[in-house]
Amino acid sequence: MLGSDARNISAVLINGEPRKWNGHVLDVDLAALRAAVQVSRDHVLNASAA
C-alpha cells in the first residue's frame, strides 16, 4: 500500500509485550523524548556547521 506510515499501525508487540495498542504508544515519556530529539538535532546542526 502506498502512503502508509506509523499512523496506520494500531498495535505493536515486542517480545510479547504491547508497545503500541489501539493506536497509542505505551510507556513513553513524550516530553523527555522530545527534549532528547531536540538535543540530538542541535548536535547534528552544530556539527555540520563546523
Backbone as CSV, one residue per row, in Angstrom:
resi,resn,N_x,N_y,N_z,CA_x,CA_y,CA_z,C_x,C_y,C_z
1,MET,0.839,-1.171,0.000,0.000,0.000,0.000,0.887,1.239,0.000
2,LEU,0.644,2.144,-0.891,1.398,3.391,-0.957,0.845,4.389,0.045
3,GLY,1.709,5.200,0.595,1.277,6.249,1.500,1.058,5.811,2.930
4,SER,1.477,4.623,3.285,1.323,4.163,4.672,2.418,4.758,5.541
5,ASP,2.095,4.988,6.801,3.083,5.447,7.763,2.691,4.941,9.149
6,ALA,3.364,5.435,10.181,3.157,4.940,11.545,1.713,5.091,12.015
7,ARG,0.988,6.059,11.476,-0.411,6.242,11.880,-1.299,5.072,11.465
8,ASN,-0.851,4.289,10.471,-1.627,3.155,10.009,-1.418,1.909,10.860
9,ILE,-0.507,1.949,11.813,-0.211,0.794,12.657,-0.956,0.967,13.974
10,SER,-1.826,0.022,14.292,-2.638,0.163,15.503,-2.051,-0.581,16.695
11,ALA,-1.222,-1.606,16.439,-0.665,-2.383,17.550,0.750,-2.847,17.213
12,VAL,1.630,-2.790,18.236,2.994,-3.294,18.109,3.297,-4.110,19.356
13,LEU,3.764,-5.329,19.155,4.197,-6.182,20.261,5.687,-6.441,20.104
14,ILE,6.431,-6.279,21.198,7.859,-6.585,21.199,8.089,-7.599,22.303
15,ASN,8.573,-8.770,21.894,8.802,-9.854,22.845,7.532,-10.171,23.631
16,GLY,6.408,-10.087,22.946,5.124,-10.398,23.556,4.516,-9.284,24.390
17,GLU,5.213,-8.163,24.529,4.734,-7.032,25.325,4.208,-5.938,24.404
18,PRO,3.018,-5.429,24.682,2.491,-4.348,23.832,3.266,-3.056,24.032
19,ARG,3.679,-2.439,22.937,4.359,-1.144,22.963,3.468,-0.071,22.357
20,LYS,2.555,-0.487,21.491,1.553,0.396,20.919,0.267,-0.399,20.855
21,TRP,-0.812,0.189,21.348,-2.077,-0.531,21.380,-3.196,0.447,21.058
22,ASN,-4.073,0.024,20.153,-5.211,0.847,19.750,-4.749,2.228,19.271
23,GLY,-3.588,2.250,18.616,-3.056,3.479,18.056,-2.308,4.371,19.018
24,HIS,-2.162,3.954,20.275,-1.485,4.772,21.288,-0.185,4.110,21.725
25,VAL,0.906,4.898,21.733,2.195,4.409,22.208,2.123,4.311,23.726
26,LEU,2.579,3.196,24.261,2.511,2.944,25.694,3.861,3.181,26.366
27,ASP,3.829,3.588,27.618,5.026,3.700,28.458,6.134,4.548,27.840
28,VAL,5.767,5.713,27.315,6.754,6.622,26.748,6.558,8.000,27.363
29,ASP,7.649,8.572,27.841,7.628,9.936,28.361,7.864,10.870,27.173
30,LEU,6.774,11.364,26.590,6.888,12.157,25.368,7.682,13.442,25.575
31,ALA,7.553,14.069,26.729,8.312,15.288,26.984,9.817,15.001,26.975
32,ALA,10.227,13.927,27.609,11.644,13.557,27.642,12.125,13.162,26.245
33,LEU,11.296,12.464,25.500,11.658,12.066,24.138,11.833,13.292,23.253
34,ARG,10.911,14.242,23.343,11.027,15.478,22.555,12.305,16.230,22.914
35,ALA,12.621,16.304,24.192,13.835,17.000,24.630,15.079,16.312,24.075
36,ALA,15.108,14.991,24.108,16.256,14.244,23.587,16.404,14.447,22.082
37,VAL,15.298,14.496,21.372,15.337,14.721,19.920,15.875,16.113,19.621
38,GLN,15.464,17.108,20.399,15.955,18.465,20.177,17.457,18.566,20.452
39,VAL,17.932,17.908,21.497,19.366,17.907,21.797,20.132,17.246,20.652
40,SER,19.620,16.132,20.157,20.266,15.434,19.056,20.279,16.288,17.790
41,ARG,19.148,16.923,17.500,19.055,17.803,16.329,20.073,18.932,16.431
42,ASP,20.131,19.576,17.598,21.062,20.684,17.778,22.507,20.226,17.604
43,HIS,22.823,19.038,18.107,24.178,18.492,17.953,24.516,18.289,16.478
44,VAL,23.593,17.716,15.736,23.834,17.464,14.302,24.006,18.793,13.554
45,LEU,23.127,19.757,13.848,23.230,21.043,13.171,24.529,21.759,13.499
46,ASN,24.931,21.716,14.763,26.186,22.366,15.152,27.395,21.671,14.544
47,ALA,27.372,20.348,14.471,28.483,19.587,13.898,28.599,19.838,12.401
48,SER,27.465,20.014,11.727,27.516,20.223,10.273,27.917,21.641,9.918
49,ALA,27.774,22.584,10.856,28.140,23.976,10.601,29.653,24.185,10.697
50,ALA,30.336,23.274,11.349,31.786,23.426,11.562,32.578,23.012,10.346
